[in-house]
CSV table of C-alpha atoms in Angstrom, one decimal:
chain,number,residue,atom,x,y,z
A,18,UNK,CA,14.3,35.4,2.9
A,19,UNK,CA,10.6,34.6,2.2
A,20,UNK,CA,8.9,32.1,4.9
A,21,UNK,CA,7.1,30.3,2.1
A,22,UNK,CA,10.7,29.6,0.7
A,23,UNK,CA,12.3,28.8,3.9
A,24,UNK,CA,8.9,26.2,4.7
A,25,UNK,CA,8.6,24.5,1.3
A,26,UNK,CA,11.7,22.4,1.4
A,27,UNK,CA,11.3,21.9,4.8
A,28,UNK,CA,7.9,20.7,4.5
A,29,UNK,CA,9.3,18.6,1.6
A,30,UNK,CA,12.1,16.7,3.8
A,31,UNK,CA,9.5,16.5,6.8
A,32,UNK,CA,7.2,14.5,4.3
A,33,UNK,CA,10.5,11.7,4.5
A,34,UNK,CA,11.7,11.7,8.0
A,35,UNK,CA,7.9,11.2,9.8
A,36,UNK,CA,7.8,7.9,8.9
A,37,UNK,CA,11.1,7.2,10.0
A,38,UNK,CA,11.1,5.2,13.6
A,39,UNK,CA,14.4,4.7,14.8
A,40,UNK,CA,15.0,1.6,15.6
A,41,UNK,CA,18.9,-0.1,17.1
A,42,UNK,CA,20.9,-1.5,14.9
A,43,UNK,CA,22.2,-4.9,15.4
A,44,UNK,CA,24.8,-3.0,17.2
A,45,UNK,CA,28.3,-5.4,18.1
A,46,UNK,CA,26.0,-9.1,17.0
A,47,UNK,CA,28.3,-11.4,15.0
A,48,UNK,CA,28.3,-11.3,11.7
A,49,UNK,CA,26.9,-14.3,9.8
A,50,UNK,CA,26.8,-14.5,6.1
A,51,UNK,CA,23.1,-15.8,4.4
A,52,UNK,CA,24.3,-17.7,1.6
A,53,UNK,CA,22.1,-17.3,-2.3
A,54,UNK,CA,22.1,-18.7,-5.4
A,55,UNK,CA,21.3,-22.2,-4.8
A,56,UNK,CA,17.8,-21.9,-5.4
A,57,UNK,CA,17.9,-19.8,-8.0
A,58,UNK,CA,20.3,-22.2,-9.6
A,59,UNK,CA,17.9,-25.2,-9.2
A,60,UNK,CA,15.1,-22.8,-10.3
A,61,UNK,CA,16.8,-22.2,-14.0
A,62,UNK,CA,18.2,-25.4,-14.5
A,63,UNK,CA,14.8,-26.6,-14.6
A,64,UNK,CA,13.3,-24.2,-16.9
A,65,UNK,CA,16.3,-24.9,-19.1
A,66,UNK,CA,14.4,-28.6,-19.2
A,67,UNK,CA,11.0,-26.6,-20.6
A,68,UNK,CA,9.8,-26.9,-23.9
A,69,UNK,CA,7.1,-25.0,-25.6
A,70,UNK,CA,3.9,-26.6,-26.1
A,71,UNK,CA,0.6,-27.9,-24.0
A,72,UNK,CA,-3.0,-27.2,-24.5
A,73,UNK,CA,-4.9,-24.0,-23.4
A,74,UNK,CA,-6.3,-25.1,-20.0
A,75,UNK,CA,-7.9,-23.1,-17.5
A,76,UNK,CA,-4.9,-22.0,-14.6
A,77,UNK,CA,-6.4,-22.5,-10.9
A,78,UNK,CA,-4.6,-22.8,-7.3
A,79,UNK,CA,-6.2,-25.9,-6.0
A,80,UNK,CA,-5.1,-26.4,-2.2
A,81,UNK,CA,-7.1,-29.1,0.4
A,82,UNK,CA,-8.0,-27.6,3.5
A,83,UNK,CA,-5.4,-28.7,6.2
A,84,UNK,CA,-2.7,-29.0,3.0
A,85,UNK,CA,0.5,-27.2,3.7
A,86,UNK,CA,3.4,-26.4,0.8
A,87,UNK,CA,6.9,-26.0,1.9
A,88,UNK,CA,9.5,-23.6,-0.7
A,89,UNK,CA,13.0,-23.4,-0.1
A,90,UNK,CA,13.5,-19.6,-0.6
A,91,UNK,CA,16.2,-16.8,-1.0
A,92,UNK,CA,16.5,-13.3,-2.0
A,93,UNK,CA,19.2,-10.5,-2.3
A,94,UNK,CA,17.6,-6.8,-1.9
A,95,UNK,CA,20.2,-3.8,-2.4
A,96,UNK,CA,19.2,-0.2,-1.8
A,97,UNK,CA,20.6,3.0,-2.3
A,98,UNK,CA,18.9,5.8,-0.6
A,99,UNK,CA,20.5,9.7,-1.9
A,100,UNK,CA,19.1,12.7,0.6
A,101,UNK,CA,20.6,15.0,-1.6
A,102,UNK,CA,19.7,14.8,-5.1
A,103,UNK,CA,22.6,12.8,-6.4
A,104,UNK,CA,25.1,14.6,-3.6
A,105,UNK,CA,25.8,11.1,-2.5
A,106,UNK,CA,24.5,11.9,1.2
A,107,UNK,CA,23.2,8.9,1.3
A,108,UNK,CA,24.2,4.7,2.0
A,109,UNK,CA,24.4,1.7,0.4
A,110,UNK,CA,22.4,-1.9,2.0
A,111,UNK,CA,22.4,-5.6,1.3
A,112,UNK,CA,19.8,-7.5,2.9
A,113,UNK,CA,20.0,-11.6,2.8
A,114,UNK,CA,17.5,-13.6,3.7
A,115,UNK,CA,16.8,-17.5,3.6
A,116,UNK,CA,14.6,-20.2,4.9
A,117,UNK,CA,11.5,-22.2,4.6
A,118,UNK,CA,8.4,-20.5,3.5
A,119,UNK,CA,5.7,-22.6,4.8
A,120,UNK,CA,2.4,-22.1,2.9
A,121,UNK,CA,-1.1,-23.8,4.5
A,122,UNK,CA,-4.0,-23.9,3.2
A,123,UNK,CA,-7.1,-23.6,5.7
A,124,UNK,CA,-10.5,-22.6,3.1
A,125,UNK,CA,-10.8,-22.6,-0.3
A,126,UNK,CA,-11.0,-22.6,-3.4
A,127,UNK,CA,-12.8,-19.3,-3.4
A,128,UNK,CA,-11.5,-17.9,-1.3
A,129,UNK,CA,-8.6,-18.9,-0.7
A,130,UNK,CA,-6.7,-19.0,2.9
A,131,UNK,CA,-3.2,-19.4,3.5
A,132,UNK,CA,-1.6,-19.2,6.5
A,133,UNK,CA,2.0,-18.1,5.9
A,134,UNK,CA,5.0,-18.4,8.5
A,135,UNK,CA,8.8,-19.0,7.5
A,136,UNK,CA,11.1,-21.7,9.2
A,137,UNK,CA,14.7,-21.8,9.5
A,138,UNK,CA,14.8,-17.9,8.7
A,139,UNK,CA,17.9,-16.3,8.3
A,140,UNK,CA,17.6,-12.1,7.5
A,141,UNK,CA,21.1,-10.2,7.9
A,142,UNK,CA,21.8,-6.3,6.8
A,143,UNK,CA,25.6,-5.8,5.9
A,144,UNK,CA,26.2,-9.8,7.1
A,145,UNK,CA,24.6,-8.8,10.5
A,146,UNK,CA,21.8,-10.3,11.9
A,147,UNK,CA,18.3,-8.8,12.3
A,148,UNK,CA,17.2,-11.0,15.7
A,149,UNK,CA,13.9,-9.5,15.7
A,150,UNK,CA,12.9,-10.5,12.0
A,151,UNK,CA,13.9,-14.0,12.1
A,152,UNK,CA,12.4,-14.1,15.7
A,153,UNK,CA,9.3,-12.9,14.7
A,154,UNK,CA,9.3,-14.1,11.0
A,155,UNK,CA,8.1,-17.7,12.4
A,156,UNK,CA,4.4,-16.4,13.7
A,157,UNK,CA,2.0,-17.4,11.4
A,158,UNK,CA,-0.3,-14.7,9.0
A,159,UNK,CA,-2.9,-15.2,7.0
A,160,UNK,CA,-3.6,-14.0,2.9
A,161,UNK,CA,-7.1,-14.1,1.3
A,162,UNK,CA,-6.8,-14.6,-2.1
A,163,UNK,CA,-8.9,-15.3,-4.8
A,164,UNK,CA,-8.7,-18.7,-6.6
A,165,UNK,CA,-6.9,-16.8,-9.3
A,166,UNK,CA,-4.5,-15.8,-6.5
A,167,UNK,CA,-5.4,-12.3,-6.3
A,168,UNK,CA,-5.0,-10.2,-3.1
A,169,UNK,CA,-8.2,-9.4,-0.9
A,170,UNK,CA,-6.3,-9.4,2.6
A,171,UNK,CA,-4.2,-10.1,4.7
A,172,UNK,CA,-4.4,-10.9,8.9
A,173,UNK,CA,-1.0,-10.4,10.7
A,174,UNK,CA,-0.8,-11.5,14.4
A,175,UNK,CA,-1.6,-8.4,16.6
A,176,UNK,CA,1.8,-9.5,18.4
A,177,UNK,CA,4.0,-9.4,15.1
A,178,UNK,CA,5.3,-6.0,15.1
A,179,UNK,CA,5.5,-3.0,12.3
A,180,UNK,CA,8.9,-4.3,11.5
A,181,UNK,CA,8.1,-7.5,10.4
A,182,UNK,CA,4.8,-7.1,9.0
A,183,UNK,CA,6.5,-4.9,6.3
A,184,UNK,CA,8.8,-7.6,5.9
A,185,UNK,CA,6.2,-10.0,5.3
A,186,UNK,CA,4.3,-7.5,2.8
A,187,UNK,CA,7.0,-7.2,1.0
A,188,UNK,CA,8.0,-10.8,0.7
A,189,UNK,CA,4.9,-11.7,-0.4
A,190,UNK,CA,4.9,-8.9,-2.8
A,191,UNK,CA,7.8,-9.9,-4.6
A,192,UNK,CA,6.8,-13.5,-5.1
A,193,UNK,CA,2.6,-13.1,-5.4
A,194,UNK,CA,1.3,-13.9,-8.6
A,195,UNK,CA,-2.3,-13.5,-10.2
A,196,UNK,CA,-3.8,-15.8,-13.0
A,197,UNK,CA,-6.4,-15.2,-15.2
A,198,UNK,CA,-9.6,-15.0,-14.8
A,199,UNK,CA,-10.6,-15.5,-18.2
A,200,UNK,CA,-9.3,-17.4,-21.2
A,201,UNK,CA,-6.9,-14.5,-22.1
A,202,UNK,CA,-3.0,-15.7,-22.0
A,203,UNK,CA,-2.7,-11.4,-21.3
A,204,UNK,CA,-4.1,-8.9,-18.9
A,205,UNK,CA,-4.0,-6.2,-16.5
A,206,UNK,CA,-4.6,-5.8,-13.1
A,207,UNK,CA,-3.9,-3.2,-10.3
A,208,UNK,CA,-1.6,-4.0,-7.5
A,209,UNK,CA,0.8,-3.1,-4.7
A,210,UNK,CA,3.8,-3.4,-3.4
A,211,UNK,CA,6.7,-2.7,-1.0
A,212,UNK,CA,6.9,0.9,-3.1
A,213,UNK,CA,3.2,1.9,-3.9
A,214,UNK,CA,0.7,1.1,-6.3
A,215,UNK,CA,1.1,-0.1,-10.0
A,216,UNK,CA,-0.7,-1.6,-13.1
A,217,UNK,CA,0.7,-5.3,-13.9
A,218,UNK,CA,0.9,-6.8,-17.1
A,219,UNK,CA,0.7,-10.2,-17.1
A,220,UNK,CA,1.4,-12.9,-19.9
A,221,UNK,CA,1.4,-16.5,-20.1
A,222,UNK,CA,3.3,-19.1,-21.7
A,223,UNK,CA,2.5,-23.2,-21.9
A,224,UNK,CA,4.9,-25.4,-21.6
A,225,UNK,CA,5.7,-29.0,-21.3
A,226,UNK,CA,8.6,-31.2,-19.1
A,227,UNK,CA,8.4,-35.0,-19.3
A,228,UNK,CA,4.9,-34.3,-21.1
A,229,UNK,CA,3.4,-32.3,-17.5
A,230,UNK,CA,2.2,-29.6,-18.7
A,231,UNK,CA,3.2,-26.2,-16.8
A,232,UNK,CA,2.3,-22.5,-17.0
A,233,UNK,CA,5.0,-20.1,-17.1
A,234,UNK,CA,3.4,-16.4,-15.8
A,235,UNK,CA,5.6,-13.0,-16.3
A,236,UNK,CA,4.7,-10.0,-14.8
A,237,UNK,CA,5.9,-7.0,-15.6
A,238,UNK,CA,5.5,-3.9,-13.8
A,239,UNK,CA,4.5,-0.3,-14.5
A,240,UNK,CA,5.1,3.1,-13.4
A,241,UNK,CA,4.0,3.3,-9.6
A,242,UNK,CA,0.4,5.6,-10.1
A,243,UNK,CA,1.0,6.6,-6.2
A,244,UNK,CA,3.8,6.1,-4.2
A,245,UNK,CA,2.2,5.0,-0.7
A,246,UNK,CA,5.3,3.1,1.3
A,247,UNK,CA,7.7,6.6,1.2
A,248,UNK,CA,4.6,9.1,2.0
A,249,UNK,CA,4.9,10.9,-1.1
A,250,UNK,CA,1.8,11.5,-3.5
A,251,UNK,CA,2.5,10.7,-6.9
A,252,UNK,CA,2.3,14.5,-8.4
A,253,UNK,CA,5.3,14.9,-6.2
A,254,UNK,CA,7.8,12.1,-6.6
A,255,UNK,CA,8.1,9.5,-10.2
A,256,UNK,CA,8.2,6.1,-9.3
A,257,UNK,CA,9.5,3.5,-12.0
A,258,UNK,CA,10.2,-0.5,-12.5
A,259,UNK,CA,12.1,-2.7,-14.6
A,260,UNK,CA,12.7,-6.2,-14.8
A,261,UNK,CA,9.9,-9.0,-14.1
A,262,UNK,CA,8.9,-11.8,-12.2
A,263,UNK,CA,8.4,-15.2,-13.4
A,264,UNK,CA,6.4,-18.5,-11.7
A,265,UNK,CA,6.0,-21.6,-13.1
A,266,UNK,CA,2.8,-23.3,-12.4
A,267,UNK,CA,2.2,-27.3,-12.5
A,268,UNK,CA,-0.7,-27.4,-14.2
A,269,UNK,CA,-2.4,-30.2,-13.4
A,270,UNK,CA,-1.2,-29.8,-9.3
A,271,UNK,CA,-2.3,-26.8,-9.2
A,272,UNK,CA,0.9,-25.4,-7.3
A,273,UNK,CA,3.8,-22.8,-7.9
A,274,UNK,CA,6.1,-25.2,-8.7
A,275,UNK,CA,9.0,-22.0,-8.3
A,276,UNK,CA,8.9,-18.2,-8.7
A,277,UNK,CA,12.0,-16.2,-9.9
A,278,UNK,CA,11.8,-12.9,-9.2
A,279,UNK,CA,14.4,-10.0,-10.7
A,280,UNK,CA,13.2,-6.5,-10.5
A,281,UNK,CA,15.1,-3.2,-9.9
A,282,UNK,CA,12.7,0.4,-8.8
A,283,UNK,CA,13.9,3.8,-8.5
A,284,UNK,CA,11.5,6.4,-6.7
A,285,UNK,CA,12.7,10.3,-7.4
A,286,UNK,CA,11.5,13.4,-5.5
A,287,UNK,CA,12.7,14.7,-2.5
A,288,UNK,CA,14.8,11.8,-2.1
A,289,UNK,CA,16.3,9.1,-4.2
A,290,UNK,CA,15.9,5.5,-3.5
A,291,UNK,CA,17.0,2.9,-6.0
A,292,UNK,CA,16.2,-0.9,-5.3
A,293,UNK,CA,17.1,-4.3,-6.9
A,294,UNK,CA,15.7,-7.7,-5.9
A,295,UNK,CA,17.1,-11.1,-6.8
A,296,UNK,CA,14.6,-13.8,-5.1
A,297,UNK,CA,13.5,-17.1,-6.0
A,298,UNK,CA,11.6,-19.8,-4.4
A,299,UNK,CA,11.6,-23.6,-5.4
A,300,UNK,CA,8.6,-26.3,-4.4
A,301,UNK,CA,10.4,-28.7,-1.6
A,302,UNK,CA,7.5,-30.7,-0.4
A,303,UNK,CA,4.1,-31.3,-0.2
A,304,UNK,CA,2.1,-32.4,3.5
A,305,UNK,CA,-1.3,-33.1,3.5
A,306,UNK,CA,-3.3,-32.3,6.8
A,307,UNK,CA,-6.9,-32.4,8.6
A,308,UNK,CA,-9.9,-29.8,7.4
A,309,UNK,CA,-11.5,-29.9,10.5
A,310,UNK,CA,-8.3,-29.0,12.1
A,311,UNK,CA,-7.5,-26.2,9.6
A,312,UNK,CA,-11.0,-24.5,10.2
A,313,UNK,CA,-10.3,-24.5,14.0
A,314,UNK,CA,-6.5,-23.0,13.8
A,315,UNK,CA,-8.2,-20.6,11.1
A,316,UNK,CA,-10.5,-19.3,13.8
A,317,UNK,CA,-7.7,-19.3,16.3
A,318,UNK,CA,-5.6,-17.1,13.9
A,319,UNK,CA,-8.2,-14.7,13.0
A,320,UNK,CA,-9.5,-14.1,16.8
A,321,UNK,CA,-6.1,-12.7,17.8
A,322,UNK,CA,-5.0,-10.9,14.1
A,323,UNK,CA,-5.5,-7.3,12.5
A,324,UNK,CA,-6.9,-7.4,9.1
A,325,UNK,CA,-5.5,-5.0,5.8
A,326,UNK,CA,-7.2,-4.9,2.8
A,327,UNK,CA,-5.3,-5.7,-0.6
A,328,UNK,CA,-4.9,-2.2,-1.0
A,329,UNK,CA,-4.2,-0.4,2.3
A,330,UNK,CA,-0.6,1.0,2.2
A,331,UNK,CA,2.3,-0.4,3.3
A,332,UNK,CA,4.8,0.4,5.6
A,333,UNK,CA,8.1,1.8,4.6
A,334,UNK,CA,9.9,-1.4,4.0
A,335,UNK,CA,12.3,-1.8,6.9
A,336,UNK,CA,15.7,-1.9,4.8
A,337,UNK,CA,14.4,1.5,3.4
A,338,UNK,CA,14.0,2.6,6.8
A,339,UNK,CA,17.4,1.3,8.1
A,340,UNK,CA,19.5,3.1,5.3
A,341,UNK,CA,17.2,6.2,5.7
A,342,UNK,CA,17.8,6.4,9.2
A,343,UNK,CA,21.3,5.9,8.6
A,344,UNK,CA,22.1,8.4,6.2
A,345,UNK,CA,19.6,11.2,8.4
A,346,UNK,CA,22.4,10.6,11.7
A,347,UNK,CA,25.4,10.8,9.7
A,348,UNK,CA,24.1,14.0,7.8
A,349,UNK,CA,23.2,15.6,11.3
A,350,UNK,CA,26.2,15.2,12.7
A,351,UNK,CA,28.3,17.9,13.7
A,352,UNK,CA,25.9,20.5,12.1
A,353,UNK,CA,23.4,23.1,14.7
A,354,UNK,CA,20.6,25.2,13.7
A,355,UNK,CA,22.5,28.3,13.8
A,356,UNK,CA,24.8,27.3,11.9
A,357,UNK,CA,22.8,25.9,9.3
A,358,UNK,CA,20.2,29.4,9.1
A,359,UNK,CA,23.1,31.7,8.9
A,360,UNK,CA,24.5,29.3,5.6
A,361,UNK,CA,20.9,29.3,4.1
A,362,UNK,CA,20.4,33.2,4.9
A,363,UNK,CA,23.6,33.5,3.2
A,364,UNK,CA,23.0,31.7,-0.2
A,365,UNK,CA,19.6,33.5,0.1
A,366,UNK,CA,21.0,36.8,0.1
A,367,UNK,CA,22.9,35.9,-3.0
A,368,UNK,CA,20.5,34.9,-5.1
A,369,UNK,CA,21.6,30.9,-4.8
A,370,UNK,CA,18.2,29.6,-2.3
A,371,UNK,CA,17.8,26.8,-5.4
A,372,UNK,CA,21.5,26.0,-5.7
A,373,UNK,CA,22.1,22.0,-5.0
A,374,UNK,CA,24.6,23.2,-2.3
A,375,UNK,CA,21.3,25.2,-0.3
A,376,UNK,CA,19.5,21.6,-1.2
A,377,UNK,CA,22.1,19.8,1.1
A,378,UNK,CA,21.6,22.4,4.0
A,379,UNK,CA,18.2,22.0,3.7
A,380,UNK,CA,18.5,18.1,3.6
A,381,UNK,CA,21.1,18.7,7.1
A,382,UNK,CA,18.8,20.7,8.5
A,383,UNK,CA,15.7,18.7,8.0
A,384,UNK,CA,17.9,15.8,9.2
A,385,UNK,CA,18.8,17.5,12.1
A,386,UNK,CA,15.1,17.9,13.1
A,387,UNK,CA,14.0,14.6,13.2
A,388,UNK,CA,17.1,13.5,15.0
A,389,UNK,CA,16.6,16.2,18.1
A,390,UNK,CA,13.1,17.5,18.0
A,391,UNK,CA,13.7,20.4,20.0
A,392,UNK,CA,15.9,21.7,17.2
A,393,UNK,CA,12.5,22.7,15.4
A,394,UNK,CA,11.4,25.3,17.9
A,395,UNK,CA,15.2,27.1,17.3
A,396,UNK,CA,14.8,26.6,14.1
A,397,UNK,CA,11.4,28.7,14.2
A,398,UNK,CA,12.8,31.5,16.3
A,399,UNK,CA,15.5,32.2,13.7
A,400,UNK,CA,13.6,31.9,10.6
């Protein structure tokens, strides 16, 4: 068997599992289900109310310093992760989550500062509990946007761990919008999410309710130009999106009045991880505040935060991880690195080193090393 055969796969499956920190499940924690479909609900009914019409007007996010904005939110992600090109090694997830996203405005209009934190949050995998996510999903961290609500950065609390800043990331993702920044009702413009980056087309609609005018925005997502979140360059792996995600602005507010997000993303390559997401966020209340007290907290945030820019990846978003990591312990189970070198010197020797059945030992085997490290030195010796 040739060592540049033997590596490549390995090298390929290494690529997956180094980014994977193993983390405890929720272990024997009561199971609690996170009810959705209320807000969506409330979300539609309202644009069932919309009718078309409204003058061109320029579309701004106009937030007072100190002003905070409270959405009653929900979503439903499902992933399927495959370690074995279609074998079915792999799992199914559900995550849940609910609460009160919490949305405070401390400088602006350009830029823009929010401080973001969530209240009430509820996040459960399976109708488990994450603890550490809805503990930790209450510190407050900051996004820079433009006044067209683009992305510049983004300050997350040093003590706000890896975990739940991808969360966060990924939240935001989902629900983030940009507006134009010219009188065009259609453009483009680079962006990033929970999977990597992509090009967003963007299109407007005007419409009226009770003669208000609102906004509605679509976005619309195209293939992924480098897949940062999994560690796999783009040449290597094809990532693709369907679906789109909708807000409806109040015009003359100058507020998301809801967003309504439903988006599906497959990445292929050395593994295969398909995705849906069913959020929505609706506009509960509006409470005004002090400037002079915003621009201290802001200081107060900033002192004791780590700043990413709008473009710095993100970290494998932590359902990903917890189905990956899943999937990697039942597929090293009951399988050594003896046994699993004699099998591949076996399909080597006849001729089958690129059958899918070679692929699975290869996926064992790689799982195997990144659940017992010291596997990798036997592993060597044999080869």
């Amino acid at each position: 068997m040739k060592r540049a055969r033997i590596l490549l796969p390995v090298a390929c499956a290494a690529v997956l599992v180094a980014g994977l920190v193993w983390r405890q499940g929720p272990g024997d924690a009561a199971r609690r289900a996170v009810a959705v479909g209320q807000v969506r609900d409330e979300v539609r009914r309202f644009d069932a109310a919309l009718l078309p019409g409204g003058a061109p007007s320029p579309l701004t996010l106009r937030l007072a310093p100190g002003e905070s904005i409270l959405y009653r939110y929900e979503s439903e992600t499902r992933i399927a992760v495959d370690l074995g090109r279609g074998s079915g090694t792999g799992r199914d997830t559900t995550r849940r989550v609910s609460g009160m996203l919490v949305i405070t405005s401390y400088a602006g209009p350009e830029p823009l500062v929010l401080g973001v934190r969530l209240e009430g949050l509820q996040v459960s995998y399976e109708g488990v509990p994450d603890a550490d996510i809805e503990r930790n999903g209450g510190l407050e961290w900051l996004l820079v946007l433009s006044s067209s609500g683009r992305l510049r950065e983004t300050w997350f609390p040093r003590e706000m761990g890896t975990t739940t800043r991808a969360f966060a990331r990924s939240l935001v993702s989902h629900v983030a919008l940009a507006l134009p920044e010219s009188a065009s009702d259609r453009w483009e413009t680079e962006e990033i999410d929970a999977t990597g980056r992509f090009v967003a087309r963007y299109a407007v609609d005007r419409l009226v309710a009770d003669g208000r005018p609102f906004a509605r925005v679509t976005r619309e997502k195209s293939a992924y130009s480098e897949l940062l979140a999994i560690g796999v360059p783009a040449r290597e792996a094809h990532g693709e999106a369907s679906g789109a995600t909708r807000g409806l602005l109040d015009v003359e507010a100058g507020c998301w009045r809801s967003v309504d997000v439903e988006e599906e993303t497959r990445v292929t390559g050395c593994l295969d991880v398909r995705s849906s997401v069913r959020a929505a966020a609706v506009l509960s209340s509006r409470r005004t505040g002090d400037a002079t007290s915003a621009a201290k907290r802001l200081g107060e945030i900033r002192a004791s935060a780590d700043r990413l820019g709008p473009l710095d990846p993100i970290p494998l978003d932590s359902l990903v991880r917890e189905v990956a990591e899943r999937s990697l312990r039942e597929m090293a189970s009951g399988q050594s690195v003896e046994g699993l070198t004699a099998e591949l010197t076996r399909f080597a020797a006849a001729g089958q080193g690129d059958s899918a059945e070679a692929y699975q030992a290869w996926s064992r085997l790689a799982a195997l090393f990144s659940i017992d490290p010291s596997s990798v030195a036997r592993a060597r010796a044999l080869l």
